[in-house]
C-alpha positions as MATLAB code, in Angstrom:
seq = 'XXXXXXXXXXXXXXXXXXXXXXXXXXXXXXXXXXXXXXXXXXXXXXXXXXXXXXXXXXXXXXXXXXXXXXXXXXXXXXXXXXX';
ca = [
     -17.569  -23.103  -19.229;
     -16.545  -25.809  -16.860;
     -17.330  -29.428  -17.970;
     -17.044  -31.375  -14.742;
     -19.604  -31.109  -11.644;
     -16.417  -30.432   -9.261;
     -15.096  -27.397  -11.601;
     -18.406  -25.970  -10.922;
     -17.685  -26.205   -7.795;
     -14.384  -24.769   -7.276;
     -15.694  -21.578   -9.628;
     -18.080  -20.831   -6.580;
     -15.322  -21.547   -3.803;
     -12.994  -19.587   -5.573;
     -15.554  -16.341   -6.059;
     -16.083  -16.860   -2.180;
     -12.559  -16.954   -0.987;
     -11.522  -14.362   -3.575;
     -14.163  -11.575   -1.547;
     -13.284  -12.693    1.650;
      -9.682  -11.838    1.066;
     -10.521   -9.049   -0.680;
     -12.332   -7.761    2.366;
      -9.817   -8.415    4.880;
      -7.110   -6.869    2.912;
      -9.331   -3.886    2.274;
     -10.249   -3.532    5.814;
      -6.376   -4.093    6.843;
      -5.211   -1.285    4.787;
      -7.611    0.807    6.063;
      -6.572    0.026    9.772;
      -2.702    0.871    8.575;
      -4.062    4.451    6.667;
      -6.110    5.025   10.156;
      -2.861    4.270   12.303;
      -0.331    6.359    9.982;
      -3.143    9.469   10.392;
      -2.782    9.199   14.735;
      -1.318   12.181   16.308;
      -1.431   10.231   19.666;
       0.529    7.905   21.077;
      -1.110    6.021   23.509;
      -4.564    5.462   21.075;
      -1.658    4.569   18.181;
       0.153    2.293   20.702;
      -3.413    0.471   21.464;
      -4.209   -0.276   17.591;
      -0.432   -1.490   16.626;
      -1.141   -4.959   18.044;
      -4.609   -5.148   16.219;
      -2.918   -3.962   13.167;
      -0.252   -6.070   13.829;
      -2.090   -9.163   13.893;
      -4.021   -8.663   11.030;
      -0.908   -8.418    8.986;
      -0.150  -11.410   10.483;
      -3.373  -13.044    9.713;
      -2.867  -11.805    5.934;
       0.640  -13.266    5.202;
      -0.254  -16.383    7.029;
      -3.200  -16.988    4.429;
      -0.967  -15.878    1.651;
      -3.054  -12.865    0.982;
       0.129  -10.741    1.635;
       3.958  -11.903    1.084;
       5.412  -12.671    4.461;
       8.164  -10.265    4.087;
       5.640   -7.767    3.010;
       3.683   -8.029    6.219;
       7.332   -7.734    8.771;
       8.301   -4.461    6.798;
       4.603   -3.056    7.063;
       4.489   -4.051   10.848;
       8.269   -2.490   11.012;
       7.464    0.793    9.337;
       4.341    0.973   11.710;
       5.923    0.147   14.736;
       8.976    2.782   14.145;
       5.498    5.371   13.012;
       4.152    5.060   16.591;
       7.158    5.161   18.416;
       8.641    8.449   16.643;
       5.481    9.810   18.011;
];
């Protein structure tokens, strides 16, 4: 157990910011799963920037590796336009 008042408090900030980027990765990799599954182009060309930028948002918190994030937007964005 933590001995000092401000370890106590960096326990609860880090449960807090642990589920927070849990959910965001969660709900990014279900945005990529719903975007690999489109038949369509134009609704798949309409979610690649909103996927895009929450890869973006992901690497930039360091939730995601920043190389991680360009080959997932590259993959996605050669996905779409093979379609």
């Amino acid at each position: 157990m933590a001995n000092h008042k401000s370890a106590l408090k960096r326990i609860r900030r880090n449960e807090s910011a642990r589920l927070r980027n849990k959910y965001q990765h969660k709900t990014t990799r279900n945005a990529i799963k719903k975007l690999r599954a489109l038949t369509d182009k134009k609704e798949a060309e309409s979610l690649l920037p909103t996927v895009a930028s929450m890869l973006d948002r992901l690497a930039k918190r360091n939730i995601i590796h920043s190389n991680k994030a360009a080959n997932l937007k590259s993959s996605l964005t050669k996905h779409v336009n093979a379609l």
